[in-house]
Amino acid sequence: MVKSSFRLKDGEIPSIGLGTWQLEGKKGLDAIVHAIRGGYKMIDCAFSYWNQELVGRAIKESGVPRSELFIVDKLANTWHTAAEDCLDETLKNLDVDSLDLWLMHWPSSLNHNGNDRKCPRLADDSVDYEKDWDYLKTWETMVEIQRRRPHEVKRIGVANFGIKELERIIQTGVVPEVNQVELHPECNQKLLNEYCDKKGILLVGYSPLGSIGSPLLKNSKLEAIAAKNNASVAQCLLSWGIQSGWPVIPRSSSPERIDQNITLIQLSEDDFRRITEIGAESPKRYINAPWYTFDDH
Ligand SMILES: NC(=O)c1ccc[n+]([C@@H]2O[C@H](COP(=O)([O-])OP(=O)(O)OC[C@H]3O[C@@H](n4cnc5c(N)ncnc54)[C@H](OP(=O)(O)O)[C@@H]3O)[C@@H](O)[C@H]2O)c1
């Protein structure tokens, strides 16, 4: 049986969520409605996906009660100094009273008043970071907001944090519930996973298929394992993630693939090990950003 949820300190997080990055327009709306009606309980959103209103509309249109859903959203890099405003906008855009999980999207505070809402730049084209502010202050702000507004922000966590950034924020005494990072067989984050396990932080796997145009989906060795299991490569990758010990949040705009991604299989120990080995042959990270340099682990 594929695990349907993972434990958090005070509840459960579903094993599968729908990623909503780049879901736009009528196709995006229909995809989200289809996913929620088809059984997706977790919806992974972000202020900087600029589609929160669309997601909010889809939640309403699905007819599934809010109480049955697990809504994740993220504080945008350019809003670290205005975190509470970002939260208020988020709740308004999604038209919901609460978030089940609110994440700091990146440990990167960018100029709130800069020349771009996503990645402001200075005259020399370097990234325009917020002056006299860093993610530790942002974490302290999120902790304070969550304490004051626990019914609106049920839990807080982070995304794209490496060990050194986690070490810093943990000094505050408040450990993030979740660290959402890129996770698939080519990016298994072994050291980070071991560290988070010790600290009681659950990893959540983003880009679990290897993101747009993923070579993993065309890997002939993975295709052979998928054929043997009468499944698709995507289903094997997602099952591999959940069997590795983390929830996964694949994104699709296609109703057929959305259905496929929530119908997973139990991999045998041998197939699980083979997929791990195939990934280790060509370690690769598909998501990079100008405002952050990942440590090599
Ligand atoms: N915290 C962060 O910084 C961060 C960063 C990246 C992503 N994320 C989150 O993670 C989610 C997922 O990551 P992602 O969007 O980068 O990539 P992904 O889910 O790994 O892959 C998405 C791509 O795979 C295709 N696809 C989906 N299901 C498929 C299937 N069954 N068979 C074949 N192709 C399939 C999709 O195309 P179709 O639409 O055509 O199906 C799309 O091109 C995002 O949407 C976002 O919510 C978070």
Short mmCIF file of C-alpha atoms and ligand atoms in Angstrom, two decimals:
data_model
loop_
_atom_site.label_atom_id
_atom_site.label_comp_id
_atom_site.label_asym_id
_atom_site.label_seq_id
_atom_site.Cartn_x
_atom_site.Cartn_y
_atom_site.Cartn_z
CA MET A 1 0.00 0.00 0.00
CA VAL A 2 1.34 3.44 -0.91
CA LYS A 3 1.41 5.72 2.12
CA SER A 4 -1.39 8.31 1.95
CA SER A 5 0.10 10.81 4.40
CA PHE A 6 3.11 11.66 6.56
CA ARG A 7 3.09 12.71 10.19
CA LEU A 8 3.73 16.28 11.22
CA LYS A 9 4.08 17.44 14.82
CA ASP A 10 0.39 18.11 15.14
CA GLY A 11 -1.29 16.34 12.28
CA GLU A 12 -0.73 14.86 8.87
CA ILE A 13 0.40 16.09 5.47
CA PRO A 14 -0.89 14.26 2.36
CA SER A 15 1.67 12.19 0.41
CA ILE A 16 0.71 13.80 -2.89
CA GLY A 17 -0.03 17.38 -3.70
CA LEU A 18 -0.69 19.26 -6.90
CA GLY A 19 2.07 21.71 -7.85
CA THR A 20 0.55 24.90 -9.27
CA TRP A 21 3.61 26.68 -10.71
CA GLN A 22 2.79 27.84 -14.26
CA LEU A 23 -0.83 26.67 -14.14
CA GLU A 24 -2.58 29.53 -15.86
CA GLY A 25 -5.77 30.51 -17.70
CA LYS A 26 -8.71 28.22 -18.41
CA LYS A 27 -6.49 25.18 -18.83
CA GLY A 28 -4.86 25.80 -15.45
CA LEU A 29 -8.22 26.40 -13.76
CA ASP A 30 -9.71 23.21 -15.21
CA ALA A 31 -6.62 21.24 -14.21
CA ILE A 32 -6.81 22.35 -10.57
CA VAL A 33 -10.58 21.73 -10.38
CA HIS A 34 -10.05 18.28 -11.91
CA ALA A 35 -7.28 17.46 -9.43
CA ILE A 36 -9.25 18.51 -6.36
CA ARG A 37 -12.38 16.66 -7.49
CA GLY A 38 -10.20 13.64 -8.30
CA GLY A 39 -8.83 13.34 -4.77
CA TYR A 40 -5.79 15.66 -4.46
CA LYS A 41 -5.94 17.04 -0.92
CA MET A 42 -2.74 19.10 -0.92
CA ILE A 43 -2.38 22.13 -3.20
CA ASP A 44 1.08 23.67 -3.40
CA CYS A 45 0.83 27.40 -4.14
CA ALA A 46 3.07 30.44 -3.94
CA PHE A 47 2.63 34.21 -3.99
CA SER A 48 5.25 34.42 -6.72
CA TYR A 49 3.41 32.02 -9.03
CA TRP A 50 1.05 34.98 -9.60
CA ASN A 51 -1.92 32.66 -9.93
CA GLN A 52 -3.34 32.58 -6.40
CA GLU A 53 -6.70 34.02 -7.53
CA LEU A 54 -7.00 31.27 -10.12
CA VAL A 55 -6.22 28.64 -7.48
CA GLY A 56 -8.79 30.22 -5.15
CA ARG A 57 -11.41 30.11 -7.89
CA ALA A 58 -10.60 26.46 -8.61
CA ILE A 59 -10.95 25.54 -4.92
CA LYS A 60 -14.42 27.12 -4.85
CA GLU A 61 -15.44 25.61 -8.18
CA SER A 62 -14.37 22.12 -7.09
CA GLY A 63 -17.09 22.07 -4.45
CA VAL A 64 -14.73 20.25 -2.05
CA PRO A 65 -14.94 21.81 1.42
CA ARG A 66 -11.91 23.84 2.52
CA SER A 67 -11.65 21.67 5.63
CA GLU A 68 -10.76 18.64 3.48
CA LEU A 69 -7.82 20.39 1.82
CA PHE A 70 -4.24 21.04 2.88
CA ILE A 71 -3.20 24.38 1.42
CA VAL A 72 0.47 25.32 1.23
CA ASP A 73 1.62 28.80 0.24
CA LYS A 74 4.94 30.63 0.21
CA LEU A 75 6.27 34.02 1.21
CA ALA A 76 7.83 35.66 -1.85
CA ASN A 77 11.50 36.72 -1.83
CA THR A 78 10.61 40.36 -2.51
CA TRP A 79 8.22 40.43 0.47
CA HIS A 80 10.51 39.37 3.33
CA THR A 81 10.33 42.87 4.83
CA ALA A 82 6.55 42.91 4.38
CA ALA A 83 5.77 39.32 5.33
CA GLU A 84 2.46 40.00 7.02
CA ASP A 85 1.22 42.01 4.03
CA CYS A 86 2.18 39.09 1.81
CA LEU A 87 0.21 36.75 4.05
CA ASP A 88 -2.86 39.01 4.01
CA GLU A 89 -2.71 39.30 0.21
CA THR A 90 -2.32 35.53 -0.04
CA LEU A 91 -5.40 34.80 2.08
CA LYS A 92 -7.35 37.38 0.10
CA ASN A 93 -6.22 36.10 -3.30
CA LEU A 94 -6.90 32.46 -2.42
CA ASP A 95 -10.12 33.53 -0.69
CA VAL A 96 -9.48 31.25 2.26
CA ASP A 97 -9.36 31.87 6.01
CA SER A 98 -6.20 29.90 6.66
CA LEU A 99 -3.11 28.19 5.33
CA ASP A 100 -2.19 24.72 6.54
CA LEU A 101 1.46 25.47 5.87
CA TRP A 102 3.21 28.74 5.13
CA LEU A 103 6.76 28.48 3.79
CA MET A 104 9.58 30.92 3.27
CA HIS A 105 10.09 30.34 -0.47
CA TRP A 106 13.88 30.86 -0.45
CA PRO A 107 16.46 32.00 2.11
CA SER A 108 16.90 35.11 -0.07
CA SER A 109 15.53 38.53 0.85
CA LEU A 110 15.22 40.70 -2.25
CA ASN A 111 14.47 44.43 -2.43
CA HIS A 112 10.75 44.96 -1.87
CA ASN A 113 10.95 48.29 -3.73
CA GLY A 114 13.25 47.14 -6.50
CA ASN A 115 12.77 47.20 -10.26
CA ASP A 116 11.19 43.76 -10.62
CA ARG A 117 8.59 41.89 -8.55
CA LYS A 118 10.45 38.60 -8.89
CA CYS A 119 14.15 39.31 -9.29
CA PRO A 120 15.08 43.00 -8.89
CA ARG A 121 18.50 43.96 -10.27
CA LEU A 122 20.98 46.74 -9.56
CA ALA A 123 22.51 48.92 -12.30
CA ASP A 124 25.37 46.43 -12.75
CA ASP A 125 22.76 43.66 -13.24
CA SER A 126 23.59 41.93 -9.95
CA VAL A 127 20.67 40.75 -7.81
CA ASP A 128 19.23 43.53 -5.66
CA TYR A 129 19.10 42.05 -2.15
CA GLU A 130 17.25 43.78 0.68
CA LYS A 131 19.73 45.86 2.69
CA ASP A 132 20.20 45.15 6.41
CA TRP A 133 17.85 42.21 6.30
CA ASP A 134 18.32 38.49 5.98
CA TYR A 135 16.30 35.30 6.16
CA LEU A 136 16.93 34.88 9.90
CA LYS A 137 14.93 38.05 10.52
CA THR A 138 12.29 36.77 8.11
CA TRP A 139 12.05 33.50 10.04
CA GLU A 140 11.68 35.39 13.34
CA THR A 141 8.91 37.44 11.74
CA MET A 142 7.10 34.33 10.48
CA VAL A 143 7.38 32.73 13.92
CA GLU A 144 5.90 35.83 15.54
CA ILE A 145 3.04 36.01 13.01
CA GLN A 146 2.22 32.33 13.44
CA ARG A 147 2.10 32.71 17.25
CA ARG A 148 -0.24 35.68 16.96
CA ARG A 149 -2.43 34.24 14.17
CA PRO A 150 -2.38 30.45 14.74
CA HIS A 151 -5.82 29.90 13.20
CA GLU A 152 -4.78 31.57 9.96
CA VAL A 153 -1.26 30.12 9.77
CA LYS A 154 -1.42 26.59 11.11
CA ARG A 155 2.24 25.71 10.54
CA ILE A 156 5.37 27.33 9.20
CA GLY A 157 8.29 25.94 7.29
CA VAL A 158 10.87 26.75 4.66
CA ALA A 159 11.87 25.82 1.13
CA ASN A 160 15.25 25.62 -0.58
CA PHE A 161 17.12 25.66 2.72
CA GLY A 162 20.47 23.86 2.96
CA ILE A 163 21.99 22.62 6.20
CA LYS A 164 23.82 25.87 6.95
CA GLU A 165 20.66 27.97 6.65
CA LEU A 166 18.65 25.50 8.73
CA GLU A 167 21.35 25.59 11.42
CA ARG A 168 20.98 29.35 11.64
CA ILE A 169 17.20 29.52 11.96
CA ILE A 170 17.04 26.60 14.38
CA GLN A 171 19.02 28.79 16.82
CA THR A 172 15.76 30.71 17.34
CA GLY A 173 14.35 27.64 19.11
CA VAL A 174 11.67 27.15 16.46
CA VAL A 175 12.33 24.31 14.05
CA PRO A 176 10.52 24.49 10.67
CA GLU A 177 7.99 21.69 10.20
CA VAL A 178 8.93 21.22 6.57
CA ASN A 179 11.76 21.97 4.15
CA GLN A 180 10.47 21.83 0.57
CA VAL A 181 13.34 21.11 -1.84
CA GLU A 182 14.03 19.57 -5.23
CA LEU A 183 13.90 15.79 -4.83
CA HIS A 184 14.01 13.03 -7.43
CA PRO A 185 16.42 10.15 -8.08
CA GLU A 186 19.02 12.45 -9.69
CA CYS A 187 18.79 14.87 -6.76
CA ASN A 188 18.30 12.73 -3.67
CA GLN A 189 19.64 15.30 -1.16
CA LYS A 190 21.12 12.48 0.96
CA LEU A 191 22.99 14.65 3.49
CA LEU A 192 20.19 17.16 3.82
CA ASN A 193 17.71 14.31 4.30
CA GLU A 194 19.83 12.76 7.07
CA TYR A 195 20.19 16.14 8.76
CA CYS A 196 16.44 16.94 8.56
CA ASP A 197 15.57 13.50 9.85
CA LYS A 198 17.66 14.11 12.97
CA LYS A 199 16.10 17.52 13.55
CA GLY A 200 12.49 16.40 12.99
CA ILE A 201 12.05 18.38 9.76
CA LEU A 202 10.05 16.67 7.00
CA LEU A 203 11.38 17.12 3.48
CA VAL A 204 8.78 17.68 0.76
CA GLY A 205 9.85 16.90 -2.79
CA TYR A 206 9.34 19.54 -5.44
CA SER A 207 9.97 18.92 -9.16
CA PRO A 208 9.64 15.19 -8.39
CA LEU A 209 9.55 14.36 -12.10
CA GLY A 210 12.59 16.51 -12.90
CA SER A 211 10.52 19.57 -13.94
CA ILE A 212 9.75 20.73 -17.49
CA GLY A 213 11.22 18.58 -20.27
CA SER A 214 12.70 16.17 -17.77
CA PRO A 215 15.19 13.68 -19.27
CA LEU A 216 14.24 11.31 -16.44
CA LEU A 217 10.88 10.67 -18.08
CA LYS A 218 12.70 9.36 -21.18
CA ASN A 219 15.35 7.33 -19.38
CA SER A 220 15.36 3.86 -20.97
CA LYS A 221 16.31 2.07 -17.74
CA LEU A 222 13.42 3.73 -15.94
CA GLU A 223 11.13 2.91 -18.87
CA ALA A 224 12.02 -0.77 -18.45
CA ILE A 225 11.18 -0.69 -14.72
CA ALA A 226 7.93 1.12 -15.50
CA ALA A 227 6.94 -1.43 -18.16
CA LYS A 228 7.65 -4.29 -15.77
CA ASN A 229 5.30 -2.68 -13.24
CA ASN A 230 2.65 -1.87 -15.85
CA ALA A 231 3.02 1.78 -14.86
CA SER A 232 4.44 5.00 -16.31
CA VAL A 233 7.90 6.38 -15.51
CA ALA A 234 6.18 9.31 -13.76
CA GLN A 235 4.28 6.92 -11.49
CA CYS A 236 7.54 5.11 -10.65
CA LEU A 237 9.32 8.40 -9.85
CA LEU A 238 6.53 9.57 -7.57
CA SER A 239 6.29 6.19 -5.85
CA TRP A 240 10.07 6.27 -5.39
CA GLY A 241 9.77 9.66 -3.64
CA ILE A 242 7.05 8.54 -1.24
CA GLN A 243 8.89 5.28 -0.50
CA SER A 244 12.02 7.37 0.17
CA GLY A 245 10.09 9.09 2.96
CA TRP A 246 8.71 12.38 1.65
CA PRO A 247 5.52 13.78 0.13
CA VAL A 248 5.70 14.76 -3.55
CA ILE A 249 4.02 17.64 -5.38
CA PRO A 250 3.97 16.91 -9.14
CA ARG A 251 2.44 19.47 -11.46
CA SER A 252 0.46 18.72 -14.57
CA SER A 253 -1.99 20.65 -16.72
CA SER A 254 -3.39 17.47 -18.26
CA PRO A 255 -6.38 15.73 -16.61
CA GLU A 256 -5.10 12.35 -17.73
CA ARG A 257 -1.63 12.90 -16.22
CA ILE A 258 -3.14 14.43 -13.07
CA ASP A 259 -5.11 11.18 -12.58
CA GLN A 260 -2.03 9.11 -13.34
CA ASN A 261 0.09 10.99 -10.79
CA ILE A 262 -2.23 10.17 -7.93
CA THR A 263 -2.53 6.48 -8.81
CA LEU A 264 0.74 5.13 -7.52
CA ILE A 265 2.30 1.72 -7.11
CA GLN A 266 4.29 -0.04 -4.41
CA LEU A 267 7.79 -0.60 -5.81
CA SER A 268 9.59 -3.80 -4.86
CA GLU A 269 12.77 -3.33 -2.81
CA ASP A 270 14.76 -4.29 -5.89
CA ASP A 271 13.06 -1.74 -8.18
CA PHE A 272 13.37 0.93 -5.51
CA ARG A 273 17.12 0.28 -5.22
CA ARG A 274 17.53 0.23 -9.02
CA ILE A 275 15.81 3.62 -9.38
CA THR A 276 18.07 5.05 -6.65
CA GLU A 277 21.12 3.71 -8.50
CA ILE A 278 19.96 5.00 -11.91
CA GLY A 279 19.54 8.49 -10.43
CA ALA A 280 22.97 8.37 -8.80
CA GLU A 281 24.57 7.75 -12.23
CA SER A 282 23.89 11.36 -13.30
CA PRO A 283 23.29 13.60 -10.26
CA LYS A 284 21.55 16.75 -11.43
CA ARG A 285 19.59 19.70 -10.11
CA TYR A 286 17.04 21.14 -12.54
CA ILE A 287 15.93 24.20 -10.54
CA ASN A 288 18.44 27.01 -10.08
CA ALA A 289 17.92 30.68 -9.30
CA PRO A 290 20.06 33.81 -9.61
CA TRP A 291 19.34 34.77 -5.97
CA TYR A 292 20.67 31.60 -4.38
CA THR A 293 23.64 29.26 -4.66
CA PHE A 294 23.00 25.74 -3.44
CA ASP A 295 25.59 23.89 -1.42
CA ASP A 296 26.71 20.74 -3.09
CA HIS A 297 24.70 18.19 -1.13
N1 LIG B 1 9.73 25.68 -3.50
C1 LIG B 1 10.24 25.92 -4.70
O1 LIG B 1 11.16 26.74 -4.87
C2 LIG B 1 9.71 25.16 -5.88
C3 LIG B 1 10.47 25.09 -7.06
C4 LIG B 1 9.97 24.35 -8.12
C5 LIG B 1 8.73 23.72 -8.02
N2 LIG B 1 8.00 23.83 -6.86
C6 LIG B 1 6.66 23.19 -6.75
O2 LIG B 1 6.75 21.85 -7.20
C7 LIG B 1 5.80 21.64 -8.23
C8 LIG B 1 6.29 20.59 -9.21
O3 LIG B 1 7.53 20.94 -9.77
P1 LIG B 1 7.69 21.33 -11.31
O4 LIG B 1 6.46 21.98 -11.77
O5 LIG B 1 8.98 22.06 -11.43
O6 LIG B 1 7.96 19.95 -12.04
P2 LIG B 1 7.46 18.44 -12.04
O7 LIG B 1 6.20 18.27 -11.33
O8 LIG B 1 8.62 17.61 -11.69
O9 LIG B 1 7.24 18.24 -13.62
C9 LIG B 1 6.26 18.97 -14.31
C10 LIG B 1 6.37 18.61 -15.78
O10 LIG B 1 6.12 17.21 -15.96
C11 LIG B 1 5.03 17.01 -16.86
N3 LIG B 1 4.25 15.88 -16.32
C12 LIG B 1 3.47 15.87 -15.21
N4 LIG B 1 2.96 14.65 -15.01
C13 LIG B 1 3.41 13.86 -16.01
C14 LIG B 1 3.22 12.50 -16.34
N5 LIG B 1 2.47 11.69 -15.61
N6 LIG B 1 3.85 12.02 -17.45
C15 LIG B 1 4.63 12.83 -18.22
N7 LIG B 1 4.85 14.15 -17.94
C16 LIG B 1 4.24 14.64 -16.85
C17 LIG B 1 4.27 18.31 -16.87
O11 LIG B 1 3.72 18.53 -18.15
P3 LIG B 1 2.11 18.56 -18.39
O12 LIG B 1 1.61 19.75 -17.64
O13 LIG B 1 2.00 18.70 -19.85
O14 LIG B 1 1.57 17.26 -17.85
C18 LIG B 1 5.38 19.35 -16.62
O15 LIG B 1 6.03 19.70 -17.82
C19 LIG B 1 5.63 23.05 -8.84
O16 LIG B 1 4.49 23.15 -9.63
C20 LIG B 1 5.60 23.89 -7.60
O17 LIG B 1 4.33 23.82 -6.98
C21 LIG B 1 8.49 24.51 -5.79
#
